[in-house]
Short mmCIF file of C-alpha atoms (C1' of nucleotides) in Angstrom, two decimals:
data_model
loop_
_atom_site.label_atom_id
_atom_site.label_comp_id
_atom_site.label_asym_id
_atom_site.label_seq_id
_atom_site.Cartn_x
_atom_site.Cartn_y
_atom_site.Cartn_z
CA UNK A 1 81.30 64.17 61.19
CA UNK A 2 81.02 60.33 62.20
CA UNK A 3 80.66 58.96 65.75
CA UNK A 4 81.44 56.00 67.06
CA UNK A 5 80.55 54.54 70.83
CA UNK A 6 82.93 52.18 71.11
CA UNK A 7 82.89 51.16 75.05
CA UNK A 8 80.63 51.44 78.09
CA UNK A 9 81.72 51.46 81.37
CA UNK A 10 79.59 49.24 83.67
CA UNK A 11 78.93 50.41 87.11
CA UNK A 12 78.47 54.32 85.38
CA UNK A 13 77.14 56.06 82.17
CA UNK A 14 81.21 56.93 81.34
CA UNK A 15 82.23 55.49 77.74
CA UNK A 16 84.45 55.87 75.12
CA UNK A 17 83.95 56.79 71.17
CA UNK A 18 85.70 57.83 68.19
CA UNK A 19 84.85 61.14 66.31
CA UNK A 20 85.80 61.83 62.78
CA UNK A 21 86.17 64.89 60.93
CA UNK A 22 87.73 65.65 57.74
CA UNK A 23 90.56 67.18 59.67
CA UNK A 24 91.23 63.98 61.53
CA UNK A 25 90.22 61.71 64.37
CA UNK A 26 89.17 62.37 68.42
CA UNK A 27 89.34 59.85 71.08
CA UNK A 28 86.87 60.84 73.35
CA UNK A 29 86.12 61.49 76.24
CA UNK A 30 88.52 64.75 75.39
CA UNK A 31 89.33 67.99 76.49
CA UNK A 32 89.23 70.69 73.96
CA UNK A 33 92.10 73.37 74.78
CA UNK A 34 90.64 76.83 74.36
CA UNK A 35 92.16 78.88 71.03
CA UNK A 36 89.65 82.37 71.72
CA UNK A 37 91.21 84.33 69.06
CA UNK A 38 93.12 81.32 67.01
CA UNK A 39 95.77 80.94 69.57
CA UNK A 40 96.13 78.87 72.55
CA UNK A 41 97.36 81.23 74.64
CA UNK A 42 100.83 81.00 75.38
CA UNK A 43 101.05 77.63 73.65
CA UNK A 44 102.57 77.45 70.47
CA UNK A 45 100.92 74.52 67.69
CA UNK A 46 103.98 72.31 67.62
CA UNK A 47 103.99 72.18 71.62
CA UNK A 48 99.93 71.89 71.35
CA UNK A 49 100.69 68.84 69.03
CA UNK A 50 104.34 67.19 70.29
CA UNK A 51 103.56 68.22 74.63
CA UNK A 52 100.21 68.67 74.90
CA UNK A 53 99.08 66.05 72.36
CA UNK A 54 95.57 68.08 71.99
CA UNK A 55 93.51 66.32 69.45
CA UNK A 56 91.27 69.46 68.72
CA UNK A 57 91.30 73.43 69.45
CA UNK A 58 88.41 75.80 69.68
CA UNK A 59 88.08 79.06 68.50
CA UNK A 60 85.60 81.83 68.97
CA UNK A 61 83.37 83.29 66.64
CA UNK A 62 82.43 86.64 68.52
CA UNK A 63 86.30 87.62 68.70
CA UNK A 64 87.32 86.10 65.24
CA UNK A 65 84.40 88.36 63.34
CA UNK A 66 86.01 91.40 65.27
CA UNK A 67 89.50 90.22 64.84
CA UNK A 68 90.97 89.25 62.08
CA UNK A 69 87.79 89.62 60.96
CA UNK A 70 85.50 87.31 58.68
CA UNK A 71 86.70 88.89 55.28
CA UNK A 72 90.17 88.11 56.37
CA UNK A 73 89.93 84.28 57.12
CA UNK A 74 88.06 84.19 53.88
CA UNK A 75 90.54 85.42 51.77
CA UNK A 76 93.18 83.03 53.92
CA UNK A 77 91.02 79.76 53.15
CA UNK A 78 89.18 79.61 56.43
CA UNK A 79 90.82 79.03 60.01
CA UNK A 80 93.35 75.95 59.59
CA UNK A 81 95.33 77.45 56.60
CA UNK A 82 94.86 81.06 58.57
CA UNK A 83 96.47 79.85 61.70
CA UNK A 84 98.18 76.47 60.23
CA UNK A 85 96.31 74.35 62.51
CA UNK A 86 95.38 70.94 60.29
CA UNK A 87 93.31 69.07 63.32
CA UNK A 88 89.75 69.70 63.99
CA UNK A 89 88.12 73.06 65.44
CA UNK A 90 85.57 73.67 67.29
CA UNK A 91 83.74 77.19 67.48
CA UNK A 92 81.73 78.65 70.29
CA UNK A 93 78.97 80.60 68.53
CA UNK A 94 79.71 84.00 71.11
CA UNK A 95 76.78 82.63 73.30
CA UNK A 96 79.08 82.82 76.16
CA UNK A 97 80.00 86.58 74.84
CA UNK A 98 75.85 87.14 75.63
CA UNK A 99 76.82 85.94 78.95
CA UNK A 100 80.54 87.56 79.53
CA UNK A 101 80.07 90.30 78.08
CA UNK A 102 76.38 91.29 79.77
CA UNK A 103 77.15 94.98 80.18
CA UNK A 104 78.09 95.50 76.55
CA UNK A 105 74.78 94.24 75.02
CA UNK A 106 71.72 94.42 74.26
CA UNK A 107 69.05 91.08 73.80
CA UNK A 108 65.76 90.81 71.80
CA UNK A 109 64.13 88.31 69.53
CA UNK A 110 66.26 88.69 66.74
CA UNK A 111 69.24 88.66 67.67
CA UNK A 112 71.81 90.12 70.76
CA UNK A 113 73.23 93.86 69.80
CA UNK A 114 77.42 94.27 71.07
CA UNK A 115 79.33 96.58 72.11
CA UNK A 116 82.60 96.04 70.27
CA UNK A 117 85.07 95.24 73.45
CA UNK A 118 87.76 96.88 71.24
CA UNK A 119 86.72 99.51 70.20
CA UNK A 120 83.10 100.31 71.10
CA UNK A 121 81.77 99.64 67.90
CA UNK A 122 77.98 98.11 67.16
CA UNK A 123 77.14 94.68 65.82
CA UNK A 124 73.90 92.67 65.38
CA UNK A 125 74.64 88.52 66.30
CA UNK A 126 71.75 86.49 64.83
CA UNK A 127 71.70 82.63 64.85
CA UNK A 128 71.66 82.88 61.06
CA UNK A 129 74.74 85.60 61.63
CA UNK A 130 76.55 83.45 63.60
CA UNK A 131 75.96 80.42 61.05
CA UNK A 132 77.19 82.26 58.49
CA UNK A 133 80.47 83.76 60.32
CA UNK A 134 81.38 80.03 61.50
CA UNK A 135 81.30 79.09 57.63
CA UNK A 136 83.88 81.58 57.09
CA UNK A 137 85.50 80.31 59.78
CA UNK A 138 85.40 77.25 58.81
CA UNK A 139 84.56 75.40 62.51
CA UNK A 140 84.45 71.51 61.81
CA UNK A 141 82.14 71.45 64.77
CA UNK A 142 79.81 74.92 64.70
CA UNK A 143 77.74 75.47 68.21
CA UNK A 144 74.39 77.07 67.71
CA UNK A 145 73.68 80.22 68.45
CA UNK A 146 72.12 80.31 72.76
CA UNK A 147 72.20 82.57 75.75
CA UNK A 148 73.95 81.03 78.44
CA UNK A 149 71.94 81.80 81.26
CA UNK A 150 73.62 82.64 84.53
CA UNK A 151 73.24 79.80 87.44
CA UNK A 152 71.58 82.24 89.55
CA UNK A 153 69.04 83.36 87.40
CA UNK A 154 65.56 82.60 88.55
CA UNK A 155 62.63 80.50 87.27
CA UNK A 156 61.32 82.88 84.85
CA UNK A 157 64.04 84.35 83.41
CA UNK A 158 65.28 80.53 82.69
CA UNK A 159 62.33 79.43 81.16
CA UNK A 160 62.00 82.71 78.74
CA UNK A 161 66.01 82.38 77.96
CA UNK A 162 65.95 78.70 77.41
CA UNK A 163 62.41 79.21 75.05
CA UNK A 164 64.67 81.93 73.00
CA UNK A 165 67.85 79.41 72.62
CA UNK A 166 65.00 77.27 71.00
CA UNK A 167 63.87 78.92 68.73
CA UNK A 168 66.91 80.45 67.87
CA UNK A 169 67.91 76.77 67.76
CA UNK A 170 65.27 76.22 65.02
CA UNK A 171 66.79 80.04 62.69
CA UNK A 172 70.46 78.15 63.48
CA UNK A 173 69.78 75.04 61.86
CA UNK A 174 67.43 76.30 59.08
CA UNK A 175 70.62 78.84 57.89
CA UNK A 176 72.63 75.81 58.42
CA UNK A 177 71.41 73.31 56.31
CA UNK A 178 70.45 75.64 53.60
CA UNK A 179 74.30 76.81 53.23
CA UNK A 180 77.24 74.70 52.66
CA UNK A 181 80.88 74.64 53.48
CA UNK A 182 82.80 77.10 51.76
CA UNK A 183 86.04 75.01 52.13
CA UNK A 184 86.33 71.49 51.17
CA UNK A 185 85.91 69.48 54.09
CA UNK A 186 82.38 68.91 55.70
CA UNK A 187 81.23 71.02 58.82
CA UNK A 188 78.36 69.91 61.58
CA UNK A 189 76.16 72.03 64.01
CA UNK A 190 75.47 71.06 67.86
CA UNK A 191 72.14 72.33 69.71
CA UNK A 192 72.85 73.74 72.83
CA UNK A 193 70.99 72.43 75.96
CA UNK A 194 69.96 75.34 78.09
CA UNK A 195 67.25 75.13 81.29
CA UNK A 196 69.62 76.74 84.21
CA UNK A 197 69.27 74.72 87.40
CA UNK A 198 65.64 73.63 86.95
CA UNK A 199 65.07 69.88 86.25
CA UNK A 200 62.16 70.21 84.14
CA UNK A 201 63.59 73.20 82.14
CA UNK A 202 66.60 70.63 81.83
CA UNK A 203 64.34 68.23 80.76
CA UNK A 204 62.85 70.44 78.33
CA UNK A 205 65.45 71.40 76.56
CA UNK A 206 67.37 67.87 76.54
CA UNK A 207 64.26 66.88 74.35
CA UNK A 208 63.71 70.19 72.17
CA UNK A 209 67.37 69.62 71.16
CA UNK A 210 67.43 65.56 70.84
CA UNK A 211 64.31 66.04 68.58
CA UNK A 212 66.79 68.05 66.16
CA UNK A 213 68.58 64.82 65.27
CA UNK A 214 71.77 66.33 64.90
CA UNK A 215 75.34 64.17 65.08
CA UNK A 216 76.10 65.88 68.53
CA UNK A 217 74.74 67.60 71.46
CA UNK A 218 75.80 70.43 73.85
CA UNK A 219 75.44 71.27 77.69
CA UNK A 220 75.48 74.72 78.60
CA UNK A 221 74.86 76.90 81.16
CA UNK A 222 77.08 75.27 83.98
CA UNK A 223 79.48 75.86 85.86
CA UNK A 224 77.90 79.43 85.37
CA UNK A 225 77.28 80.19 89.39
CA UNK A 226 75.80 77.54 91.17
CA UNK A 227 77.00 74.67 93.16
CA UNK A 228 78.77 71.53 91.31
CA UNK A 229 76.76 69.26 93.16
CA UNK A 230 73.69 70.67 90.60
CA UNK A 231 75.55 70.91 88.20
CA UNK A 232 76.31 66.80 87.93
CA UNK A 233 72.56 66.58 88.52
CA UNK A 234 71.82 68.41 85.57
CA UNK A 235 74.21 66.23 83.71
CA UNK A 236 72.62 63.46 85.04
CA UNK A 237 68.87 64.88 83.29
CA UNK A 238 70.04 65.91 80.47
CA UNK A 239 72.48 62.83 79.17
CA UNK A 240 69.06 60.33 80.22
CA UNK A 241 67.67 62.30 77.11
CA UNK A 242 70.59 63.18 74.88
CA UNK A 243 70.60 59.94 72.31
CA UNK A 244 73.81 57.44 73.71
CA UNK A 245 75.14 56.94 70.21
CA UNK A 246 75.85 60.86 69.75
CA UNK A 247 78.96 62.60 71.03
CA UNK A 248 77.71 65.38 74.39
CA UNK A 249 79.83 68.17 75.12
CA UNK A 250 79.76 69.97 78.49
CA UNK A 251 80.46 74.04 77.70
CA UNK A 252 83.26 75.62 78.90
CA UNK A 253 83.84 72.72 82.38
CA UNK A 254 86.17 72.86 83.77
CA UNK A 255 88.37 71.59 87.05
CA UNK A 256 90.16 68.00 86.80
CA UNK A 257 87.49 66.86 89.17
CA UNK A 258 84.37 68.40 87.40
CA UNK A 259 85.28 66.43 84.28
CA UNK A 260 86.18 63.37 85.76
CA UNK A 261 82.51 63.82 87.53
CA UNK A 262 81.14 64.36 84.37
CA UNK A 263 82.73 61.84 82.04
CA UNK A 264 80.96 59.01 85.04
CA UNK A 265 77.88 60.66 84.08
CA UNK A 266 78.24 60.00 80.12
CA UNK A 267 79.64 63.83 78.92
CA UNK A 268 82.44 63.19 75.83
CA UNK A 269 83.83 66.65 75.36
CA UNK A 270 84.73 69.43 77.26
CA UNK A 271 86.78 72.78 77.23
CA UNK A 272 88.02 75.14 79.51
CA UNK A 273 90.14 78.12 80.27
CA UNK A 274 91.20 76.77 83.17
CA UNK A 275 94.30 75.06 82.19
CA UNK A 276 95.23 78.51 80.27
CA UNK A 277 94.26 81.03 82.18
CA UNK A 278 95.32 79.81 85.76
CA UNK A 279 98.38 78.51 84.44
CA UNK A 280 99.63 81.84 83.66
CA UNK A 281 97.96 83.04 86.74
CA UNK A 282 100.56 80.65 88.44
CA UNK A 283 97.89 77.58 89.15
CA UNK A 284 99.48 74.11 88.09
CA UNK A 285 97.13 70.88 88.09
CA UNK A 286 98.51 67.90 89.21
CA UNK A 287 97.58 64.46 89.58
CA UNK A 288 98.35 65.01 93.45
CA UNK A 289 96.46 67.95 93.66
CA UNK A 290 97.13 72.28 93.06
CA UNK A 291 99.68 74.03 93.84
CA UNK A 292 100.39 77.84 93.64
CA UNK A 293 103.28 78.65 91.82
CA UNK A 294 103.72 81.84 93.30
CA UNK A 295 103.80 80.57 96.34
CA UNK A 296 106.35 81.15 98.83
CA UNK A 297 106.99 77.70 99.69
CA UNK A 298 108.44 76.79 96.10
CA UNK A 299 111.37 79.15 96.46
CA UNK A 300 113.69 76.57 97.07
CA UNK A 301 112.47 73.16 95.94
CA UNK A 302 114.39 72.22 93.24
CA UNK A 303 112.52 69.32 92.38
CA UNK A 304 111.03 68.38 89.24
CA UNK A 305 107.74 70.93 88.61
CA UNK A 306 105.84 67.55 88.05
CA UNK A 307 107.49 64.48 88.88
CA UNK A 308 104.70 62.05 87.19
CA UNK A 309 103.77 64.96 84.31
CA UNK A 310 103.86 64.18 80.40
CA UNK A 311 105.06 67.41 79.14
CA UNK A 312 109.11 67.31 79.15
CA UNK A 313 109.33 70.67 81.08
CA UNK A 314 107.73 68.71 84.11
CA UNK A 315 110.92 67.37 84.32
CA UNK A 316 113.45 69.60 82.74
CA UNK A 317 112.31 72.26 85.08
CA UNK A 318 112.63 72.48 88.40
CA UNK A 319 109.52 74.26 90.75
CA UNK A 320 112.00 76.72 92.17
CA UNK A 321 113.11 77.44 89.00
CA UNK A 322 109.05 78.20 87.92
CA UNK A 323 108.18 80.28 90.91
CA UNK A 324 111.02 82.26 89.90
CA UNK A 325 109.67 82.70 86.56
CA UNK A 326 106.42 83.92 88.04
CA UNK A 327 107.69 85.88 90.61
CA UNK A 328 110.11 87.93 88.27
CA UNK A 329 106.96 87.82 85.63
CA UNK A 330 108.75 86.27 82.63
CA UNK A 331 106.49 85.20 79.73
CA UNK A 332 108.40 81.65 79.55
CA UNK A 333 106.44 80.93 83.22
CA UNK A 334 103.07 81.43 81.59
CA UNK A 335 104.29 79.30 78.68
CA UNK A 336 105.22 76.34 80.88
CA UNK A 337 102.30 76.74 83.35
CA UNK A 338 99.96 75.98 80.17
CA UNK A 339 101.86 73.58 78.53
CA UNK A 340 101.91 71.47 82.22
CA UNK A 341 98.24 72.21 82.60
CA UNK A 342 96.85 71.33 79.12
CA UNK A 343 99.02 68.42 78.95
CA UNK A 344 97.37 67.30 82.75
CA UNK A 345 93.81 68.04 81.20
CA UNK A 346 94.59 65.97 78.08
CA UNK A 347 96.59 62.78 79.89
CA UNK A 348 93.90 62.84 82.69
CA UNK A 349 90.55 62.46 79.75
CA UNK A 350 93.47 59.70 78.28
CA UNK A 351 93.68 58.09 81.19
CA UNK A 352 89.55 57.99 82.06
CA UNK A 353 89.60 56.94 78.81
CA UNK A 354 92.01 53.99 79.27
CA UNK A 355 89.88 52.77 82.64
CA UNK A 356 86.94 52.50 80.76
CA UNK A 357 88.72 50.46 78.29
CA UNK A 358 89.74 48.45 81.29
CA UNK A 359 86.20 48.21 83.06
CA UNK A 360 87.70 49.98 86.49
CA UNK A 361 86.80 53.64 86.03
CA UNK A 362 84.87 54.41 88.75
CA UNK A 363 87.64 53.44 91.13
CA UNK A 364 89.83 54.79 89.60
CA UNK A 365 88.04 58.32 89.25
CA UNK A 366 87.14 57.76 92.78
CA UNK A 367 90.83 57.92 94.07
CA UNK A 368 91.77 60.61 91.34
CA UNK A 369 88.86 62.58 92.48
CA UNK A 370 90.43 62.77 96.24
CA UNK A 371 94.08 63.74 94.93
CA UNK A 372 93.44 66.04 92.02
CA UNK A 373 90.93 68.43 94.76
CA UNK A 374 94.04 68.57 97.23
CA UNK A 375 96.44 71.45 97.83
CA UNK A 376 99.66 71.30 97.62
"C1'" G B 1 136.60 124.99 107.67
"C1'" G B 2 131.89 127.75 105.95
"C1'" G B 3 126.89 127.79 103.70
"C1'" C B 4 122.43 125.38 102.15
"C1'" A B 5 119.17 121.18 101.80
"C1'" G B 6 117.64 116.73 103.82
"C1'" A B 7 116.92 112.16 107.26
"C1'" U B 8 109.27 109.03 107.40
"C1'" A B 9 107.65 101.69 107.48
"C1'" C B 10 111.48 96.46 103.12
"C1'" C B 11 112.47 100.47 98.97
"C1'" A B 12 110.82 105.10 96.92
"C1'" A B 13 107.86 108.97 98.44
"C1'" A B 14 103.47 112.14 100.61
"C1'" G B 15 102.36 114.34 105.13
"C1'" U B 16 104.69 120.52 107.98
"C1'" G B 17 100.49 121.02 115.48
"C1'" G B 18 94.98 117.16 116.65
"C1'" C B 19 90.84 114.05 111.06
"C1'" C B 20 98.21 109.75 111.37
"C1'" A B 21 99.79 103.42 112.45
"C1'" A B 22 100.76 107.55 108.75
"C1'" C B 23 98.47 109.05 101.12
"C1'" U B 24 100.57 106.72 96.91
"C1'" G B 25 103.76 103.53 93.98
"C1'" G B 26 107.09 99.45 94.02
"C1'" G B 27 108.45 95.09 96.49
"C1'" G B 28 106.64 91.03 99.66
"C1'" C B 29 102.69 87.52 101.30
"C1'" U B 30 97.90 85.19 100.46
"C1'" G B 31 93.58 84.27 97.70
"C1'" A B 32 90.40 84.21 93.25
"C1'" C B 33 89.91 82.59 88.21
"C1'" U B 34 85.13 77.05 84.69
"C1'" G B 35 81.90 77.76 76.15
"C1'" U B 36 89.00 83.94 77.66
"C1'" A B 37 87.47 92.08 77.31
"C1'" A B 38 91.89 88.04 82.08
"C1'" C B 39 100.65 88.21 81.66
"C1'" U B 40 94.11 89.73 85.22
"C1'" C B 41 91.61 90.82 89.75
"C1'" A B 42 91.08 91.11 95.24
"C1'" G B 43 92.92 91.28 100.31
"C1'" C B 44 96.94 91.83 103.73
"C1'" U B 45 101.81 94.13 104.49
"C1'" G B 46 104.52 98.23 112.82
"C1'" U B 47 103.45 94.66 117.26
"C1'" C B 48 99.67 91.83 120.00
"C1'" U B 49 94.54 90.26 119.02
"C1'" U B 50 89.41 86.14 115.76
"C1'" U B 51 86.84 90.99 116.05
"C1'" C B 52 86.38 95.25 118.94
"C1'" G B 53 90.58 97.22 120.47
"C1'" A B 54 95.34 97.89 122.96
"C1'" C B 55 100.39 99.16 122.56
"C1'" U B 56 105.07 101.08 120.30
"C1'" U B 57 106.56 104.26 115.89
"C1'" C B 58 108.41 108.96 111.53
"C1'" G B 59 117.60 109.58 112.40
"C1'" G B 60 119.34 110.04 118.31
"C1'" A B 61 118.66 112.85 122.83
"C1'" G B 62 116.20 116.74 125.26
"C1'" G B 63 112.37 120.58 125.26
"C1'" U B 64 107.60 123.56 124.09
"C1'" U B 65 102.29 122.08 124.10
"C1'" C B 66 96.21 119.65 126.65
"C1'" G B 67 98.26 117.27 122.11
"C1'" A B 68 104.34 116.57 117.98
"C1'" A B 69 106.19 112.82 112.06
"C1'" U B 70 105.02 118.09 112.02
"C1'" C B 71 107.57 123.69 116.42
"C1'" C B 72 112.49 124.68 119.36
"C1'" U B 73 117.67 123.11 121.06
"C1'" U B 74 121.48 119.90 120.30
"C1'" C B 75 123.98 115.64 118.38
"C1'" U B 76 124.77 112.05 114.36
"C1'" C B 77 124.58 110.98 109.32
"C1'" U B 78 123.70 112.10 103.91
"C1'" G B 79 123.70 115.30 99.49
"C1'" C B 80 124.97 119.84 97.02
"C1'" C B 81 127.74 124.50 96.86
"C1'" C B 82 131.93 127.69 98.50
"C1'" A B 83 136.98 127.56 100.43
#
RNA sequence: GGGCAGAUACCAAAGUGGCCAACUGGGGCUGACUGUAACUCAGCUGUCUUUCGACUUCGGAGGUUCGAAUCCUUCUCUGCCCA
């Protein structure tokens, strides 16, 4: 993987850059649509590609390993010729499983112990495990192997979780760069920043993983509990640290505003359900603010579901015609809702991109910020 | 014409003398959702009130009782059976 910075905004830390991977390019900043299991939910490839324009997927390593399974994508050829998608994937190492999935694990030194969510069964992830599983996977970009610690979680228990992402940091890269791709096309490995809410923690861990010299870096643990306003702080701590001419991902952020937020403060890559997930909940992102699709208030406006959207459903369909969807639960209302959203997420990074370009980001994010919090 | 059963909130359906403004489900309304155990979850759903609470309800009318959705009389309507 190759990155290039290729412009700085001036009054902020926002820029642009160009990632390569042997399954193709990324403009960044970008936002990653969420594939859990493989599959954008709800979102077919050729809509991901032609509507949504998405320039890279993730996938998860916890829920692949369990299903299909890693013997599985092996015998396919890895991922892309499993699920036919030919651009780059990411793959979250199940740290945010350790997280998620608190009450159906267990945590020591070597490793974190699950509870199968499907069917109760036991396995052992180790950040040599987890190296090994995203191999078979074949992840162009593989996340190391951390415990995202909750928001609320207090001084201690911070500093003990972020000293145990370390050095499981440290087993992650050793298995990494003593094994090679099994496919042909190269993989990379990102360090996860940990340190909760706590600026020196922050601090800390900014430098354990910068010291790794690594071609990209990680932010996680936000948007995990506490207040955005911290949350941009810790950005702020952590990017000082995180080398410029290296690619930083923020974990699993988040709302139009939160990235926008972030992007001024230097982040190049994010994901989110968000887009997904409240989309078929009936949540549409606009660029003049939320609506509720399910609301009452749609029933009978027939006008376009988003008038200045990219995806051609904003326009073919009416909002009336989506509420009704929702309201009589058809699966084509989830599909639209998440087409609309990812589309939003991926012309709104486009468009941040485009102001830095043009040196007039941060007034442009400022007005954006305004609109894209409003409800409509 | 006769017999039997039934009528409860938007719908369905519990409740058969006080713990009932009334179980439950559906529907409706509102909210939540941030590296996806999520087509999920939560709240509200007689009227007034921010809350406390007050008031009016269980087909209609009348009655028994300290007290009735629940018991009695009668009327209306519905379903089934017999002519």
């Amino acid at each position: 993987m190759e990155f290039t910075l290729q412009h700085t905004d001036k009054n902020s830390n926002a820029r642009t850059g160009l990632i390569k991977t042997d399954h193709g390019e990324i403009k960044t900043p970008i936002f990653m649509p969420v594939g859990t299991v493989g599959s954008v939910k709800g979102v077919h490839f050729k809509e991901l590609k032609e509507e949504v324009k998405a320039q890279i997927i993730l996938g998860n390593t916890y829920h692949l390993y369990l299903r299909p399974g890693i013997e599985i994508l092996e015998q396919a050829g890895g991922l892309h010729k499993f699920n036919s998608w030919d651009k780059p994937i990411l793959t979250d190492s199940g740290g945010f499983q350790v997280f998620s999935l608190s009450n159906t694990r267990k945590m020591h030194e070597e490793g974190v112990t699950f509870r199968s969510h499907i069917d109760g069964s036991k396995h052992l992830f180790t950040p040599e495990k987890t190296v090994e599983i995203q191999r078979s996977i074949g992840a162009d970009i593989m996340m190391a192997f951390d415990e995202c610690t909750p928001g609320t979680a207090d001084y201690n228990y911070a500093k003990k979780s972020m000293e145990l992402t370390h050095r499981w940091l440290d087993r992650g890269i050793k298995r990494f760069d003593e094994t090679e791709s099994k496919y042909n096309f190269s993989q990379t490995f990102f360090p996860i920043v940990q340190g909760c809410v706590y600026e020196d923690l922050r601090k800390q861990s900014a430098e354990f993983a910068a010291s790794k010299n690594r071609e990209g870096y990680a932010i996680g643990g936000l948007a995990v509990g506490e207040p955005a306003e911290v949350m941009y702080e810790m950005i702020v701590i952590v990017n000082e640290i995180l080398p410029k001419d290296k690619p930083r991902y923020l974990m699993g952020v988040g709302t139009p505003v939160n990235i926008l937020e972030a992007i001024e403060r230097g982040v190049d890559m994010f994901d989110c359900v968000m887009p997904t997930r409240n989309g078929r909940n009936g949540m549409l992102f606009t660029s003049e603010g939320i609506l509720n699709m399910k609301n009452e208030k749609w029933k009978n406006d027939f006008s376009p579901i988003d008038i200045n959207g990219t995806a051609s459903v904003d326009l073919i369909h009416t909002k009336a015609y989506l509420r009704h969807l929702f309201v009589s639960q058809e699966l084509l209302a989830m599909q639209i809702a998440s087409i609309h959203n990812l589309a939003f997420y991926l012309e709104l990074v486009r468009q941040a991109r485009h102001h830095i370009e043009l040196g007039d980001f941060s007034v442009w994010k400022k007005e954006m910020v305004v609109k894209l919090a409003r409800r409509l």
